[in-house]
Amino acid sequence: MLRKSFLAALAATALAVGTLPAAAQETVKIGIITPLTGPFASTGKQHETAARLYMQQHGTTVAGKKIELIIRDDAGRAENTARIASELIQNDKVSFIAGFGLTPLAMATAPIATNAKVPMIVMMAGTSIITERSPYIVRTSFTLGQSAVIIADWAAKNKVKKVVTLVTDYAPGHDAEKSFVDQFKSKGGEIVESIRVPIQNPDYAPFLQRVLDAKPDALYVFVPSGQGSILMKQYVERGLDKSGIRLIGTGDITDDDILNGFGDAAIGVITAHMYSTAHPSAMNKEYVAAFKKLNPSLRPNFASVGAYDGMHLIYEALKKTNGKTDGDALIAAMKGLKWESPRGPISIDPETRDIVQTIYIRKVEKKDGELYNVEFESFPDVKDPVKAAKK
Ligand code: DHB
């Protein structure tokens, strides 16, 4: 009798103890590390609003697990990003790290994802090589090559013969420059000069004077999200808007978040990119309205869809693994996923874990007193051309 009740008590205790870790496992944590302060804070605000919006619309329970979002500010500094990633993994036991507003931040964190076998979702950084730095990286943003090749083709077909390129002097700028130059030359175009401007406290004025003197048909530009305002101000001050030199670029320059501040000088700027606030789908109209309701001071830009789709990727992967958070199983579940985003149809290339998406050519137009990137041509299923060329 005594022995029996002892065993029963033991079993009850085991059950109780057993339920403790099970209860702790009920929560799956996602850590987003993004610049919420410093010169790239707009990216962080876009990421935060979009991720919260996704959870508001899709609930906080997936495959029986409660989803908890932790958002941390790295101020755009790589040493912060890597340290915060380690803390989130070791102390908070997150099952995903996500965000990564700039290429150096993603590069510094890649080895941490590899060592911990934790999926790392790149929601902004756009240098081709990033996804090759860890088998645990999946990208929901874009690569610079995707847009650069499309705008190079457009230029070659539209009476642009001579181009000066101007890019920010770091990895995505180098990708944006090389993909454009190679493609434009292959179509018979001429590159007059290639200018690189420092990322810290950029002063474009002296470089813009060189562009005026060189008199190309077009100036092709890549600057990271947020830095277009300074460039456009100096562009107008130097009279480039009245020089007859066309302004073209990847869509980072006409970032929807800051485009309205550019003034009418931006009207007619042609860019190629994967997202516009003005994308005319029903899903995007709903997305823009809901986003503005959650954060009335922001217009959703291309960083926002990187985060919104990154959350979708995480939710769908968890559904496929039945809530299991094993890193290898989650990455396998993410490969080949396809869905409709506010930007249009997208998928994850199962071979490269990079995003495949439609790239649009857009022209800045004024509608109801606001400036928009209005899409007028589209190229579906664009893969990262830099990786494709390596095959
Ligand atoms: C990167 C950052 C940006 O803000 C952008 O528009 C494109 C690329 C990057 O650092 O990879």
Coordinates of C-alpha atoms and ligand atoms in Angstrom, one line a residue:
M1 CA 0.0 0.0 0.0
L2 CA 2.7 2.4 1.1
R3 CA 4.9 1.4 -1.8
K4 CA 2.0 1.8 -4.2
S5 CA 1.1 5.4 -3.0
F6 CA 4.8 6.2 -3.1
L7 CA 5.0 5.2 -6.7
A8 CA 1.8 7.1 -7.5
A9 CA 3.3 10.2 -5.8
L10 CA 6.5 9.7 -7.8
A11 CA 4.5 9.4 -11.1
A12 CA 2.5 12.5 -10.2
T13 CA 5.7 14.4 -9.4
A14 CA 7.3 13.2 -12.7
L15 CA 4.2 14.3 -14.5
A16 CA 4.3 17.7 -12.8
V17 CA 8.0 18.1 -13.5
G18 CA 7.4 16.9 -17.0
T19 CA 4.9 19.6 -17.6
L20 CA 7.3 22.3 -16.5
P21 CA 9.6 22.2 -19.5
A22 CA 6.6 21.5 -21.8
A23 CA 5.0 24.7 -20.5
A24 CA 8.2 26.6 -21.1
Q25 CA 8.3 25.3 -24.6
E26 CA 4.9 26.6 -25.4
T27 CA 6.4 29.9 -26.2
V28 CA 8.5 30.4 -29.4
K29 CA 10.6 33.6 -29.3
I30 CA 11.6 35.6 -32.4
G31 CA 14.4 38.2 -31.9
I32 CA 14.5 41.1 -34.3
I33 CA 17.7 43.1 -34.3
T34 CA 17.4 46.3 -36.3
P35 CA 18.6 50.0 -36.2
L36 CA 16.0 51.9 -34.2
T37 CA 18.4 54.8 -33.5
G38 CA 21.2 56.4 -35.5
P39 CA 21.3 57.3 -39.2
F40 CA 19.4 54.1 -40.3
A41 CA 16.6 54.3 -37.7
S42 CA 13.9 54.5 -40.4
T43 CA 14.7 50.9 -41.3
G44 CA 14.2 49.8 -37.7
K45 CA 10.9 51.6 -37.5
Q46 CA 9.7 50.0 -40.7
H47 CA 10.8 46.6 -39.5
E48 CA 9.1 47.0 -36.1
T49 CA 5.8 48.3 -37.5
A50 CA 5.6 45.6 -40.2
A51 CA 6.4 42.8 -37.8
R52 CA 3.8 44.0 -35.2
L53 CA 1.3 44.4 -38.0
Y54 CA 1.8 40.8 -39.2
M55 CA 1.2 39.5 -35.6
Q56 CA -1.8 41.7 -35.2
Q57 CA -3.3 40.3 -38.4
H58 CA -2.3 36.7 -38.0
G59 CA -2.5 36.1 -34.3
T60 CA 0.1 35.1 -31.7
T61 CA -0.4 31.4 -31.7
V62 CA 1.2 29.1 -34.4
A63 CA 1.0 25.3 -34.4
G64 CA -0.1 25.4 -30.8
K65 CA 2.9 27.6 -29.7
K66 CA 2.6 31.2 -28.4
I67 CA 4.8 33.6 -30.4
E68 CA 6.7 36.2 -28.6
L69 CA 8.5 39.0 -30.4
I70 CA 11.6 40.7 -28.9
I71 CA 12.8 43.8 -30.7
R72 CA 16.3 45.1 -30.0
D73 CA 18.1 48.2 -31.3
D74 CA 21.6 47.8 -32.7
A75 CA 21.9 51.5 -33.8
G76 CA 23.3 50.2 -37.1
R77 CA 26.6 49.1 -35.5
A78 CA 27.9 45.6 -36.3
E79 CA 29.5 45.0 -32.9
N80 CA 26.1 45.6 -31.3
T81 CA 24.2 43.3 -33.7
A82 CA 26.5 40.3 -33.1
R83 CA 26.5 40.8 -29.3
I84 CA 22.7 41.2 -29.2
A85 CA 22.3 38.1 -31.3
S86 CA 24.4 36.1 -28.9
E87 CA 22.4 37.4 -25.9
L88 CA 19.1 36.6 -27.6
I89 CA 20.2 33.1 -28.3
Q90 CA 21.9 32.3 -25.0
N91 CA 19.8 34.2 -22.5
D92 CA 16.4 34.6 -24.1
K93 CA 16.5 31.3 -26.0
V94 CA 15.1 32.7 -29.2
S95 CA 14.4 30.3 -32.0
F96 CA 14.9 32.9 -34.7
I97 CA 17.1 35.9 -35.2
A98 CA 15.8 38.4 -37.8
G99 CA 16.2 42.0 -39.0
F100 CA 19.7 43.1 -40.2
G101 CA 19.3 46.6 -41.6
L102 CA 22.7 46.8 -43.2
T103 CA 25.1 44.3 -44.9
P104 CA 27.9 44.6 -42.3
L105 CA 25.4 43.8 -39.5
A106 CA 24.3 40.6 -41.3
M107 CA 27.9 39.6 -42.0
A108 CA 29.0 40.0 -38.4
T109 CA 26.1 37.8 -37.2
A110 CA 26.3 35.0 -39.7
P111 CA 28.8 32.9 -37.7
I112 CA 26.6 33.2 -34.6
A113 CA 23.7 31.7 -36.5
T114 CA 25.9 28.9 -37.8
N115 CA 27.3 28.0 -34.4
A116 CA 23.9 28.0 -32.7
K117 CA 22.0 26.4 -35.6
V118 CA 19.4 29.2 -35.3
P119 CA 17.6 30.4 -38.5
M120 CA 18.6 34.0 -39.3
I121 CA 16.1 35.9 -41.5
V122 CA 17.6 38.8 -43.4
M123 CA 14.9 41.4 -43.7
M124 CA 16.8 44.3 -45.3
A125 CA 20.5 43.8 -46.1
G126 CA 21.0 43.2 -49.9
T127 CA 24.6 42.1 -50.7
S128 CA 24.6 38.9 -52.7
I129 CA 27.2 37.1 -50.6
I130 CA 25.3 37.3 -47.3
T131 CA 23.3 34.1 -47.8
E132 CA 26.5 32.2 -48.5
R133 CA 27.9 33.1 -45.1
S134 CA 25.7 30.6 -43.2
P135 CA 23.4 27.7 -44.1
Y136 CA 21.0 29.1 -41.5
I137 CA 20.4 32.4 -43.4
V138 CA 17.2 33.0 -45.4
R139 CA 16.6 36.3 -47.1
T140 CA 13.2 38.1 -47.5
S141 CA 14.5 41.4 -48.7
F142 CA 16.2 41.6 -52.1
T143 CA 19.7 41.7 -53.7
L144 CA 21.0 44.9 -55.3
G145 CA 21.8 42.9 -58.5
Q146 CA 18.1 42.1 -59.0
S147 CA 17.2 45.7 -59.5
A148 CA 20.5 46.9 -61.0
V149 CA 20.3 44.5 -64.0
I150 CA 16.7 45.4 -64.8
I151 CA 17.4 49.2 -64.7
A152 CA 20.6 48.7 -66.9
D153 CA 18.4 46.9 -69.5
W154 CA 15.9 49.7 -69.3
A155 CA 18.5 52.4 -69.8
A156 CA 20.1 50.6 -72.8
K157 CA 16.7 50.4 -74.4
N158 CA 15.8 54.0 -73.8
K159 CA 18.4 56.1 -75.5
V160 CA 20.8 56.2 -72.6
K161 CA 24.2 55.8 -74.1
K162 CA 26.6 57.3 -71.5
V163 CA 26.3 56.8 -67.7
V164 CA 28.1 58.0 -64.6
T165 CA 27.5 55.6 -61.7
L166 CA 27.5 56.8 -58.1
V167 CA 27.2 54.4 -55.2
T168 CA 27.8 54.3 -51.5
D169 CA 31.2 52.7 -50.9
Y170 CA 30.4 49.5 -49.1
A171 CA 29.4 46.0 -50.2
P172 CA 25.9 46.5 -51.5
G173 CA 27.1 49.6 -53.4
H174 CA 29.8 47.5 -55.0
D175 CA 27.2 44.9 -56.0
A176 CA 24.9 47.7 -57.3
E177 CA 27.7 49.2 -59.3
K178 CA 29.1 45.9 -60.8
S179 CA 25.7 44.4 -61.8
F180 CA 24.7 47.7 -63.5
V181 CA 28.1 48.3 -65.3
D182 CA 28.4 44.7 -66.5
Q183 CA 24.8 44.6 -67.8
F184 CA 24.9 48.1 -69.4
K185 CA 28.1 47.5 -71.2
S186 CA 26.9 44.1 -72.5
K187 CA 24.1 46.0 -74.1
G188 CA 26.5 48.5 -75.8
G189 CA 26.4 51.2 -73.2
E190 CA 29.3 53.3 -72.1
I191 CA 30.4 54.0 -68.5
V192 CA 32.0 57.4 -68.3
E193 CA 33.0 57.3 -64.7
S194 CA 32.2 55.2 -61.5
I195 CA 32.1 57.2 -58.3
R196 CA 32.0 55.8 -54.8
V197 CA 30.9 58.0 -51.8
P198 CA 31.7 57.1 -48.1
I199 CA 28.8 55.8 -46.1
Q200 CA 29.5 58.0 -43.0
N201 CA 28.3 61.6 -43.2
P202 CA 28.2 61.5 -47.0
D203 CA 28.7 64.8 -48.9
Y204 CA 27.7 64.2 -52.6
A205 CA 28.2 67.8 -53.7
P206 CA 31.8 67.5 -55.1
F207 CA 30.9 64.3 -56.8
L208 CA 27.7 65.8 -58.3
Q209 CA 29.9 68.6 -59.8
R210 CA 32.0 66.0 -61.5
V211 CA 28.8 64.5 -63.0
L212 CA 27.7 67.9 -64.3
D213 CA 31.1 68.3 -66.0
A214 CA 31.1 64.8 -67.5
K215 CA 27.6 65.4 -69.1
P216 CA 26.4 61.8 -69.3
D217 CA 22.9 60.9 -70.5
A218 CA 22.1 59.5 -67.1
L219 CA 23.4 59.4 -63.5
Y220 CA 22.8 55.9 -62.0
V221 CA 22.7 55.9 -58.2
F222 CA 22.6 53.5 -55.3
V223 CA 22.5 54.9 -51.7
P224 CA 21.1 52.9 -48.7
S225 CA 17.6 53.6 -47.5
G226 CA 17.3 57.0 -45.8
Q227 CA 20.3 58.6 -47.5
G228 CA 18.5 59.7 -50.6
S229 CA 17.3 62.9 -49.0
I230 CA 20.8 64.4 -48.7
L231 CA 21.6 63.4 -52.3
M232 CA 18.4 64.9 -53.7
K233 CA 18.9 68.1 -51.8
Q234 CA 22.5 68.5 -53.2
Y235 CA 21.3 67.3 -56.6
V236 CA 18.9 70.2 -56.8
E237 CA 21.3 72.7 -55.3
R238 CA 23.8 71.9 -58.0
G239 CA 21.2 72.3 -60.7
L240 CA 21.3 68.7 -61.9
D241 CA 17.5 68.5 -62.1
K242 CA 17.7 71.2 -64.8
S243 CA 20.8 69.8 -66.6
G244 CA 19.1 67.3 -68.9
I245 CA 21.0 64.4 -67.2
R246 CA 18.5 61.8 -66.2
L247 CA 18.5 60.3 -62.7
I248 CA 18.1 56.5 -62.6
G249 CA 18.9 53.9 -60.0
T250 CA 17.9 51.0 -57.8
G251 CA 14.7 51.9 -55.8
D252 CA 16.7 52.6 -52.7
I253 CA 17.2 56.2 -53.8
T254 CA 13.4 56.9 -54.1
D255 CA 12.7 55.2 -50.8
D256 CA 8.9 55.6 -50.2
D257 CA 9.5 56.5 -46.6
I258 CA 11.3 59.8 -47.6
L259 CA 10.2 60.4 -51.2
N260 CA 7.6 62.9 -50.2
G261 CA 10.3 65.2 -48.8
F262 CA 12.2 65.3 -52.1
G263 CA 9.9 67.9 -53.8
D264 CA 9.0 68.1 -57.4
A265 CA 12.6 67.7 -58.6
A266 CA 12.1 63.9 -58.1
I267 CA 9.3 63.7 -60.5
G268 CA 10.3 61.5 -63.5
V269 CA 13.1 59.7 -61.7
I270 CA 13.2 56.1 -63.0
T271 CA 14.2 53.2 -60.8
A272 CA 13.9 49.4 -60.6
H273 CA 12.8 47.7 -57.3
M274 CA 10.7 45.1 -55.7
Y275 CA 8.3 47.2 -53.7
S276 CA 6.3 50.4 -54.1
T277 CA 3.8 51.9 -51.6
A278 CA 1.8 52.4 -54.8
H279 CA 1.8 48.8 -55.9
P280 CA -1.8 48.4 -57.2
S281 CA -2.8 45.0 -55.8
A282 CA -5.7 44.6 -53.4
M283 CA -3.4 43.0 -50.8
N284 CA -1.0 46.0 -50.9
K285 CA -3.8 48.6 -50.6
E286 CA -5.0 46.8 -47.5
Y287 CA -1.4 46.5 -46.2
V288 CA -0.7 50.3 -46.7
A289 CA -3.9 51.2 -44.9
A290 CA -3.3 48.9 -42.0
F291 CA 0.4 49.9 -41.7
K292 CA -0.5 53.6 -41.6
K293 CA -3.2 52.9 -39.0
L294 CA -0.6 51.3 -36.8
N295 CA 2.0 54.0 -37.4
P296 CA 0.5 57.2 -38.9
S297 CA 3.9 58.9 -39.2
L298 CA 5.3 56.3 -41.7
R299 CA 4.6 55.2 -45.2
P300 CA 5.6 51.5 -45.7
N301 CA 8.7 51.2 -47.7
F302 CA 10.7 48.2 -49.1
A303 CA 12.2 47.5 -45.6
S304 CA 8.7 47.0 -44.3
V305 CA 7.8 44.2 -46.7
G306 CA 11.2 42.5 -45.9
A307 CA 10.0 42.3 -42.2
Y308 CA 6.3 41.5 -43.0
D309 CA 7.3 38.6 -45.3
G310 CA 10.0 37.5 -42.9
M311 CA 7.3 37.0 -40.2
H312 CA 5.2 35.1 -42.7
L313 CA 8.2 32.9 -43.5
I314 CA 8.7 32.1 -39.8
Y315 CA 4.9 31.4 -39.2
E316 CA 4.7 29.1 -42.3
A317 CA 7.9 27.2 -41.4
L318 CA 6.6 26.7 -37.8
K319 CA 3.3 25.3 -39.2
K320 CA 5.3 22.9 -41.4
T321 CA 7.4 21.6 -38.5
N322 CA 4.3 21.4 -36.3
G323 CA 5.8 23.9 -33.9
K324 CA 9.2 22.2 -33.6
T325 CA 12.1 24.7 -33.4
D326 CA 15.0 22.6 -34.6
G327 CA 17.0 24.9 -36.8
D328 CA 17.7 22.4 -39.6
A329 CA 14.0 21.4 -39.8
L330 CA 12.9 25.1 -39.9
I331 CA 15.4 25.9 -42.7
A332 CA 14.3 22.8 -44.7
A333 CA 10.7 24.0 -44.2
M334 CA 11.5 27.5 -45.5
K335 CA 13.2 26.3 -48.7
G336 CA 10.8 26.6 -51.7
L337 CA 8.0 28.4 -49.9
K338 CA 5.9 30.6 -52.2
W339 CA 3.4 33.2 -51.3
E340 CA 1.8 36.5 -52.2
S341 CA 3.3 39.5 -50.5
P342 CA 2.1 43.1 -50.6
R343 CA 5.0 43.5 -53.2
G344 CA 3.6 40.7 -55.4
P345 CA 4.4 37.0 -55.7
I346 CA 7.6 35.8 -54.0
S347 CA 9.4 32.5 -53.2
I348 CA 12.5 31.2 -51.4
D349 CA 14.9 29.6 -53.8
P350 CA 15.5 26.1 -52.3
E351 CA 19.1 26.1 -53.6
T352 CA 20.3 29.5 -52.4
R353 CA 17.8 30.4 -49.6
D354 CA 17.6 33.7 -51.3
I355 CA 14.4 35.5 -52.5
V356 CA 12.9 35.2 -55.9
Q357 CA 10.6 38.0 -56.9
T358 CA 9.1 40.4 -59.4
I359 CA 11.2 43.5 -60.1
Y360 CA 9.2 46.6 -61.3
I361 CA 10.3 49.6 -63.3
R362 CA 8.8 52.7 -61.7
K363 CA 8.6 56.4 -62.4
V364 CA 8.1 59.1 -59.7
E365 CA 4.8 60.8 -60.2
K366 CA 2.6 63.1 -58.1
K367 CA -0.8 61.9 -57.2
D368 CA -3.2 63.7 -54.8
G369 CA -0.3 65.9 -53.7
E370 CA 2.0 63.0 -52.8
L371 CA 5.0 61.5 -54.6
Y372 CA 4.9 57.8 -55.5
N373 CA 7.0 55.3 -57.4
V374 CA 4.4 54.3 -60.1
E375 CA 5.2 50.9 -61.5
F376 CA 4.9 50.6 -65.3
E377 CA 6.7 47.4 -66.3
S378 CA 7.4 44.2 -64.4
F379 CA 9.8 41.3 -64.6
P380 CA 8.6 38.2 -62.7
D381 CA 10.6 35.5 -60.9
V382 CA 13.9 37.4 -60.8
K383 CA 16.7 35.5 -59.0
D384 CA 19.9 37.1 -57.6
P385 CA 21.9 37.5 -60.8
V386 CA 25.3 37.5 -59.0
K387 CA 24.7 33.9 -57.7
A388 CA 23.3 32.8 -61.0
A389 CA 26.5 34.0 -62.7
K390 CA 28.6 31.9 -60.3
K391 CA 27.0 28.6 -61.4
Ligands
DHB1 C1 21.5 47.8 -47.7 C2 21.0 48.8 -46.9 C3 20.0 49.6 -47.4 O1 19.4 50.5 -46.6 C4 19.6 49.4 -48.7 O2 18.6 50.3 -49.2 C5 20.1 48.5 -49.5 C6 21.1 47.6 -49.0 C7 22.6 47.0 -47.1 O3 23.4 47.4 -46.3 O4 22.7 45.8 -47.5

